[in-house]
Coordinates of C-alpha atoms in Angstrom, one line a residue:
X1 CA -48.4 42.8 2.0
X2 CA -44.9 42.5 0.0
X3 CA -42.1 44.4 1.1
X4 CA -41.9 47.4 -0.5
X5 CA -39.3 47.6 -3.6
X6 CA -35.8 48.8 -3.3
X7 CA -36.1 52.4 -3.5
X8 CA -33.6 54.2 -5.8
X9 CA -31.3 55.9 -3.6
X10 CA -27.6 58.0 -4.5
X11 CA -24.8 55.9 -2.6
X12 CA -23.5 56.9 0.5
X13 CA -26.2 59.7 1.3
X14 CA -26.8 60.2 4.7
X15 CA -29.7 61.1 7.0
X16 CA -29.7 61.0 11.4
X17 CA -32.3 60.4 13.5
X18 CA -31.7 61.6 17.2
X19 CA -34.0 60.8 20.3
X20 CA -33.6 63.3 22.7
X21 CA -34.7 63.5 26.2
X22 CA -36.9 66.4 27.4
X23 CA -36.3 67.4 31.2
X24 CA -38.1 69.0 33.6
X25 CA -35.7 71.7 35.4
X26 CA -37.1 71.9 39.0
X27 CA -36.1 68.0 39.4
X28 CA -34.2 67.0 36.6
X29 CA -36.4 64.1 35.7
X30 CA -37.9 63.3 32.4
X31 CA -40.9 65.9 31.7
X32 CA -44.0 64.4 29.6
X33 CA -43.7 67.3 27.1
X34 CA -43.1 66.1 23.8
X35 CA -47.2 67.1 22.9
X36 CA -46.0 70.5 23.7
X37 CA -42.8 70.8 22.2
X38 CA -44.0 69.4 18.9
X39 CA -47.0 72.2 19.0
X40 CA -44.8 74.7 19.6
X41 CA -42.2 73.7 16.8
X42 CA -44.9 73.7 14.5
X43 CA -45.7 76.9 14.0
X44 CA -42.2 78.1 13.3
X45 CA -39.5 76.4 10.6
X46 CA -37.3 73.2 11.5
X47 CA -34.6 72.4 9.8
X48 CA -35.2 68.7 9.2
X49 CA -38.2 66.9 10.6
X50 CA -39.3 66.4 14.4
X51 CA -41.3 63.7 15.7
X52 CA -43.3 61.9 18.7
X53 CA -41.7 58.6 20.3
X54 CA -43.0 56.2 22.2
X55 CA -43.1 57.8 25.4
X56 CA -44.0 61.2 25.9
X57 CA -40.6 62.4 27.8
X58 CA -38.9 62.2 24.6
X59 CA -38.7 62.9 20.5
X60 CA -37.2 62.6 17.7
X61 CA -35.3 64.8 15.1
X62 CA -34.1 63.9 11.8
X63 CA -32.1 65.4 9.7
X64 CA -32.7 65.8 5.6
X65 CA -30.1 64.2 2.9
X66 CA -27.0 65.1 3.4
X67 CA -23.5 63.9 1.6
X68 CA -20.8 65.4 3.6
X69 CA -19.7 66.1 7.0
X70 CA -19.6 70.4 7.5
X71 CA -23.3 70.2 6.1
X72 CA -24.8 67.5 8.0
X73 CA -22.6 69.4 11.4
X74 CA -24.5 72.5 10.6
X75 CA -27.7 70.8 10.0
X76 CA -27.3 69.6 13.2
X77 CA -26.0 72.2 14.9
X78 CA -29.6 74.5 13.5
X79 CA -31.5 71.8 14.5
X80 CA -30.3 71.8 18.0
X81 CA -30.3 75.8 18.5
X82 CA -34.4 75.7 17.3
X83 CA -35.1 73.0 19.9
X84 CA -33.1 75.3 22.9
X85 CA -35.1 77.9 22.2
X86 CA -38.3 75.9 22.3
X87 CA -37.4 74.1 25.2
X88 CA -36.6 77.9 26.8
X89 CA -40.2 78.5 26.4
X90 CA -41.6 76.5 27.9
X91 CA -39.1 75.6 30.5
X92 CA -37.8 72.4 29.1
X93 CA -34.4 71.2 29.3
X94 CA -33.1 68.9 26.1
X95 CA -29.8 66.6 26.3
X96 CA -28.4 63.6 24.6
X97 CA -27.4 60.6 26.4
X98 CA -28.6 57.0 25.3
X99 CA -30.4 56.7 28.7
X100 CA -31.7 59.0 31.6
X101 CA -30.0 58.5 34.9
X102 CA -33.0 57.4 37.3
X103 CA -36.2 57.7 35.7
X104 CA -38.6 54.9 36.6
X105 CA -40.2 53.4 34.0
X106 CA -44.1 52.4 35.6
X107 CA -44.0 56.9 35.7
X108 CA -43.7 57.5 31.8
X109 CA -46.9 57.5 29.4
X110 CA -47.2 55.6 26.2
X111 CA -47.8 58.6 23.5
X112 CA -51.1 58.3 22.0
X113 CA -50.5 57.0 18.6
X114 CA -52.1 53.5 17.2
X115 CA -48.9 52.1 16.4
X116 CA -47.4 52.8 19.8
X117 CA -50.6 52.0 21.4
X118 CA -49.9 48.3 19.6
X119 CA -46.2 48.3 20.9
X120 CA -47.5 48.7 24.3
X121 CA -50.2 46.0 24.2
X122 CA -48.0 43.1 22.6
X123 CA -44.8 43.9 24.7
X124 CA -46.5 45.6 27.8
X125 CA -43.6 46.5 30.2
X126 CA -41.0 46.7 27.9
X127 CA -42.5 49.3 26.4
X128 CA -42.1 51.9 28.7
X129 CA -38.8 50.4 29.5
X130 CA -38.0 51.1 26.2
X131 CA -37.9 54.6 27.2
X132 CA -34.3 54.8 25.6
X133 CA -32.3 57.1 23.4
X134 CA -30.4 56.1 20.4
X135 CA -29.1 57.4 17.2
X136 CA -29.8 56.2 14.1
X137 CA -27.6 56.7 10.9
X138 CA -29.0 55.9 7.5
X139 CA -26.6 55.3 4.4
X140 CA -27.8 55.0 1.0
X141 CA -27.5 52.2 -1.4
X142 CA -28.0 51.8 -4.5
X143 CA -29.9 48.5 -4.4
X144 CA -31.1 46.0 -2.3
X145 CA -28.2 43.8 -3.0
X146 CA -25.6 46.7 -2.1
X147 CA -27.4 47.2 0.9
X148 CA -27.6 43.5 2.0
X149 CA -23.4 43.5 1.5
X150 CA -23.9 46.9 3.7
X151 CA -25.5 45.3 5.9
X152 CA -23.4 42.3 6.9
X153 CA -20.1 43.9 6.0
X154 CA -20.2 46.0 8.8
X155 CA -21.4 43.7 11.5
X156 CA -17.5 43.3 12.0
X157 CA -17.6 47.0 13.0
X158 CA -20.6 47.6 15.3
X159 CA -18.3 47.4 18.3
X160 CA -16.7 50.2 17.3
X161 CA -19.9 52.5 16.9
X162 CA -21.4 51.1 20.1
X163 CA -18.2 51.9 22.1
X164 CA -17.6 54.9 20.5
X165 CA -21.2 56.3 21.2
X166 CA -21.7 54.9 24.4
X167 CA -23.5 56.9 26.8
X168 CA -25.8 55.1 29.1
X169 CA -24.2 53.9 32.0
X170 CA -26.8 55.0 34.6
X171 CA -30.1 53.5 34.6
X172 CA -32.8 53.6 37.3
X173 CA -30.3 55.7 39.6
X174 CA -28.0 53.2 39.5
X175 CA -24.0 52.7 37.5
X176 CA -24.9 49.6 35.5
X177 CA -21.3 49.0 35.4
X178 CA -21.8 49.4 31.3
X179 CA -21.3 51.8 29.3
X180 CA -23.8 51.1 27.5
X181 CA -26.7 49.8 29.3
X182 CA -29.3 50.6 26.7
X183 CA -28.2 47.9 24.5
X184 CA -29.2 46.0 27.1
X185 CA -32.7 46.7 26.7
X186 CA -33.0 46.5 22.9
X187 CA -32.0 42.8 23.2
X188 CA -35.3 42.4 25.4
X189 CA -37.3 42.4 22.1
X190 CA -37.3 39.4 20.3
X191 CA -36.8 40.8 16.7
X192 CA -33.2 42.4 18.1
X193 CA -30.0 41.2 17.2
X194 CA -29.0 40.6 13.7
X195 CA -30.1 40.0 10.4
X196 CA -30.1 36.8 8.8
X197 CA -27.5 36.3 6.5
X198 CA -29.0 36.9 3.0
X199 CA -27.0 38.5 0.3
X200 CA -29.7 38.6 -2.4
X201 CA -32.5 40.9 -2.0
X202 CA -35.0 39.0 -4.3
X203 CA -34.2 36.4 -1.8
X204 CA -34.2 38.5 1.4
X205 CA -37.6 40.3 0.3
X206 CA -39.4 37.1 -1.7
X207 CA -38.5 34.1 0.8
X208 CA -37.4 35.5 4.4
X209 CA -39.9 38.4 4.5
X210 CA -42.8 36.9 3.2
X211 CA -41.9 33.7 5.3
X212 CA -42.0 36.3 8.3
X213 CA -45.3 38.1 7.0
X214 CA -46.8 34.8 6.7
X215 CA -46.3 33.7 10.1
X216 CA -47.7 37.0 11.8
X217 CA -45.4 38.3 13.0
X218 CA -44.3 40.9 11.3
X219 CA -45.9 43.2 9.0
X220 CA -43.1 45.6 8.3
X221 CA -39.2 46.3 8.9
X222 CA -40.1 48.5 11.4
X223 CA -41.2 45.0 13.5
X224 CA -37.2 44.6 12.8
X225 CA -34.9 45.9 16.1
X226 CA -31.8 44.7 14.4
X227 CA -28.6 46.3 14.7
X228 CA -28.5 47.0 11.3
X229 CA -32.0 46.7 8.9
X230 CA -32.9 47.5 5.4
X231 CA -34.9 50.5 4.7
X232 CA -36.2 49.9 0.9
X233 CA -38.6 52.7 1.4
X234 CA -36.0 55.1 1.7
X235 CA -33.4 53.0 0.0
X236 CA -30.7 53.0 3.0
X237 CA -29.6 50.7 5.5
X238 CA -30.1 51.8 8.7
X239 CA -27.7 51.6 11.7
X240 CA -29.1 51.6 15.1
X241 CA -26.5 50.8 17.8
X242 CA -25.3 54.3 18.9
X243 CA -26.4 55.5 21.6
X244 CA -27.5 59.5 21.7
X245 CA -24.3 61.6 22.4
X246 CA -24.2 64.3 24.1
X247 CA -23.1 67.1 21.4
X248 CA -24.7 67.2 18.1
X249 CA -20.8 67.5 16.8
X250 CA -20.5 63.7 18.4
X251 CA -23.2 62.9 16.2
X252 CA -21.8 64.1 13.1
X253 CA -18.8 62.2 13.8
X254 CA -20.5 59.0 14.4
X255 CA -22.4 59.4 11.1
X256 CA -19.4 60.3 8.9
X257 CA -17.6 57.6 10.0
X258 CA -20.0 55.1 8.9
X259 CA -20.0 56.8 5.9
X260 CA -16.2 56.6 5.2
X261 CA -16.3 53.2 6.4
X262 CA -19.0 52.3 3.9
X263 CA -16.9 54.2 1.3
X264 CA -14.3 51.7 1.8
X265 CA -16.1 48.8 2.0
X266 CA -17.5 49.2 -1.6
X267 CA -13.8 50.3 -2.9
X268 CA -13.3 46.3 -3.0
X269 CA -16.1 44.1 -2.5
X270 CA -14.7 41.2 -3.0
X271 CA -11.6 40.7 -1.0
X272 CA -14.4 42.7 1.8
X273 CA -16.8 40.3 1.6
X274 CA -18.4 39.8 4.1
X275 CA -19.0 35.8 5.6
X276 CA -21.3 34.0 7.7
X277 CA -18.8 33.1 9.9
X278 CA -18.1 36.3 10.8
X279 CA -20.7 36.4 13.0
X280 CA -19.2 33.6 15.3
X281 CA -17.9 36.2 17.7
X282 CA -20.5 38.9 16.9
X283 CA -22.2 39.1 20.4
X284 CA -19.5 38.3 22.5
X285 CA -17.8 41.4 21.1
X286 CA -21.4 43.4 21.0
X287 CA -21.0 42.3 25.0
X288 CA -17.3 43.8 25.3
X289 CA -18.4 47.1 23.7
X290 CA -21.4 47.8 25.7
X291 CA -19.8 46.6 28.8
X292 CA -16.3 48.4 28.8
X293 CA -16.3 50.5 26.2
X294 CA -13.4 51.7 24.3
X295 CA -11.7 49.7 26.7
X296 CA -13.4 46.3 25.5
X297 CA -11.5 43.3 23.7
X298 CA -12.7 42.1 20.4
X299 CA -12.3 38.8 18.1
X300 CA -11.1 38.8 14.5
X301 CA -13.7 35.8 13.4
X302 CA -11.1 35.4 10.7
X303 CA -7.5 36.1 11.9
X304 CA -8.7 34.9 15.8
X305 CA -6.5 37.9 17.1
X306 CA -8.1 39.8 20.2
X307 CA -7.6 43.6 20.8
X308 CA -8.7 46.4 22.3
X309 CA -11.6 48.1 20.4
X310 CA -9.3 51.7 20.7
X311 CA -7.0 50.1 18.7
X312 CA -9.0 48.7 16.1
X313 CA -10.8 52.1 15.1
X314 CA -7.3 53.5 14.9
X315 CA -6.1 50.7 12.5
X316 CA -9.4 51.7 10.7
X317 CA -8.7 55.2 10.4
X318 CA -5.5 54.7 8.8
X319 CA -7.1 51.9 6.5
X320 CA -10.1 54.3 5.6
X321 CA -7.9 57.6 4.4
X322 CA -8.0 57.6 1.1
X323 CA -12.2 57.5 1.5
X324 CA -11.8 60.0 4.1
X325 CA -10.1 62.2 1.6
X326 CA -12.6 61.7 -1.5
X327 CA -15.4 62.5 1.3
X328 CA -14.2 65.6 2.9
X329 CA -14.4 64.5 6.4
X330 CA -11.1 65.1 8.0
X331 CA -12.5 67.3 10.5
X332 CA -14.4 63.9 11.2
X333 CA -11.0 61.7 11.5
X334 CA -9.7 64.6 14.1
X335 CA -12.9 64.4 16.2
X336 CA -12.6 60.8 16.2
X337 CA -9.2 60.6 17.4
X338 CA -9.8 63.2 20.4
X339 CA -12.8 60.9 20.9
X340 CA -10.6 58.0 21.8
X341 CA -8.1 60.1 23.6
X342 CA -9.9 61.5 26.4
X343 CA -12.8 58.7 26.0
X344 CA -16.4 58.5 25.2
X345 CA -19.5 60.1 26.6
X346 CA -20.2 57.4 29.3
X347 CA -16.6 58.2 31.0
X348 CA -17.5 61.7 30.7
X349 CA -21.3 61.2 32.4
X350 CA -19.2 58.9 35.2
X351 CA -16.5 61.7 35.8
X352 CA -19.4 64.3 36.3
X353 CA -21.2 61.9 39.0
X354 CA -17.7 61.7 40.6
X355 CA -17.6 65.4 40.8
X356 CA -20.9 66.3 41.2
X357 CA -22.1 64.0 43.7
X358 CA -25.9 63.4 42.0
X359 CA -27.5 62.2 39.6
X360 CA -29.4 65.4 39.3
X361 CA -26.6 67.2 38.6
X362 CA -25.3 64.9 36.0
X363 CA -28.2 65.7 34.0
X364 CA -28.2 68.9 34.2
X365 CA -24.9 69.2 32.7
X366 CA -25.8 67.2 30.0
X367 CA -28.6 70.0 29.4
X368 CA -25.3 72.3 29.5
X369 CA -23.6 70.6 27.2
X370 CA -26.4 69.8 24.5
X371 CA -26.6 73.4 24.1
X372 CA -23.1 74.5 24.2
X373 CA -21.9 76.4 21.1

């Protein structure tokens, strides 16, 4: 069928999807409890909507429409105080983190939907292996063709969002040595990566999709893992890099800042425009942020210069004030910087492992810290 139409959507809106991982608190492991969570959730108010995944040891929240950073925080913040108490009852711990520390994946069930159902039959394994935990950020656009300069504009930035966010460096009780392993499994699908470069959405929607619908392949964006896709239902472009922080106030940081940096990407869109050949470097520096983190080196495609990705979100911040300022989010700027001074989530999961000695504990203070105040 035809993609959908371009929905009408006000620009810069915002809306964040979390998957979070439920825990079992005997052993620390992932806990096959989303069908219970979800029943329990029902019969009470949630602020924002709450959903199955794939795998039954984890969901996912979203938030509604939001436009500025103190409302989306508290949003948030509700959203995250309902879930504790749920979890409480039926003793079920809830954390962030963009991967667990040593679940296996042959141990996790597929949840019994049809669409996951046909997620598991056409990719098999990497299904369950996709037994990840990201966050997703939606900005809206006005149309298609905003989105599409979105889109590609930013691609020069997702090193900065995945470094930022990162917080998977354990997998399968073991330090991947990233800091963002769960990239790392994303890339396994074969619709990952990044869009093509189409600026025109007649052109993206009439000749590229249909093209793809035609061959089979796909039947929807949601057959898209891109780093960035198009939502025209909704009328956003969606990012999908981040990894699942550990505080909901992390989130909210990570989501304003896209926001800002959208903001001032549309304050000049022609000396931003964004070229093809800026995507020359684009997965060697996707590589630099998921492997070292904050610490990483990245290429200007355009200048050539190479420097550390710290640097280059503080360079953005200073470029980005004056949309910072229309936007209200200089509670986001401060968070931001504290972010890259005592560094991101995966440093701070390592540091606990140092201390702690297991992997065990590790997660349980990520329970700790999900539900801090």
């Amino acid at each position: 069928m035809p993609l959908d139409a371009f929905a009408t959507s006000e620009s810069l809106s915002l809306g964040v999807e979390l998957e979070l991982q439920l825990l079992n608190l005997s052993d620390f492991d992932l806990a096959a409890a989303s069908g219970d969570l979800l029943a329990l959730l029902a019969r009470k108010p949630f602020p924002g909507s709450v959903t199955h995944e794939i795998t039954q040891g984890m969901i996912e929240v979203a938030t509604g429409i939001q436009h500025r950073h103190d409302a989306l925080l508290a949003e948030l913040t509700q959203m995250r105080d309902v879930l504790v108490k749920a979890g409480d009852q039926l003793n079920v711990g809830v954390s962030g983190g963009g991967t667990h520390p040593f679940q296996t994946w042959p141990e996790q069930r597929i949840t019994e939907m049809p669409r996951y159902r046909q997620v598991s039959a056409l990719y098999g394994y990497l299904a369950k292996q996709f037994t990840i935990f990201g966050q997703h950020v939606h900005v809206g656009c006005r149309n298609g063709d905003e989105a599409l300069f979105l889109l590609h504009a930013l691609g020069r930035y997702v090193p900065q969002f995945i470094a930022l966010s990162a917080s998977s460096p354990f997998s399968h009780g073991h330090d991947t040595l990233f800091d963002s392993s769960r990239l790392n499994s994303v890339f396994a699908f074969p619709l990952s990566g990044r869009a093509p470069f189409i600026l025109d959405w007649s052109q993206f929607a009439n000749d590229y999709f249909a093209k793809m619908e035609h061959t089979g392949v796909v039947r929807s964006m949601k057959d898209f893992y891109w780093d960035i896709r198009p939502k025209p239902e909704y009328g956003t472009i969606e990012l999908r890099v981040c990894d699942t922080p550990l505080t909901v106030e992390h989130a909210a940081a990570l989501a304003c800042y896209l926001q800002a940096l959208c903001h001032w990407l549309l304050s000049d869109r022609a000396a931003l425009a964004p070229l093809e050949d800026d995507y020359l470097v684009y997965n060697y520096n996707r590589f630099q942020a998921c492997r070292f983190g904050l610490d990483g080196i990245v290429v200007d495609p355009r200048s050539y210069e190479q420097r550390p990705i710290r640097d280059d979100i503080l360079d953005m911040l200073q470029r980005i004030g004056p949309s910072v300022y229309m936007l209200g989010s200089e509670a986001m700027v401060r968070h931001i910087e504290r972010s890259l001074a005592q560094g991101n989530d995966a440093g701070r999961l390592r540091g606990l492992h140092d201390t702690l000695g297991s992997l065990e504990g590790v997660v349980e203070q990520a329970i700790a810290t999900f539900r801090a105040p």
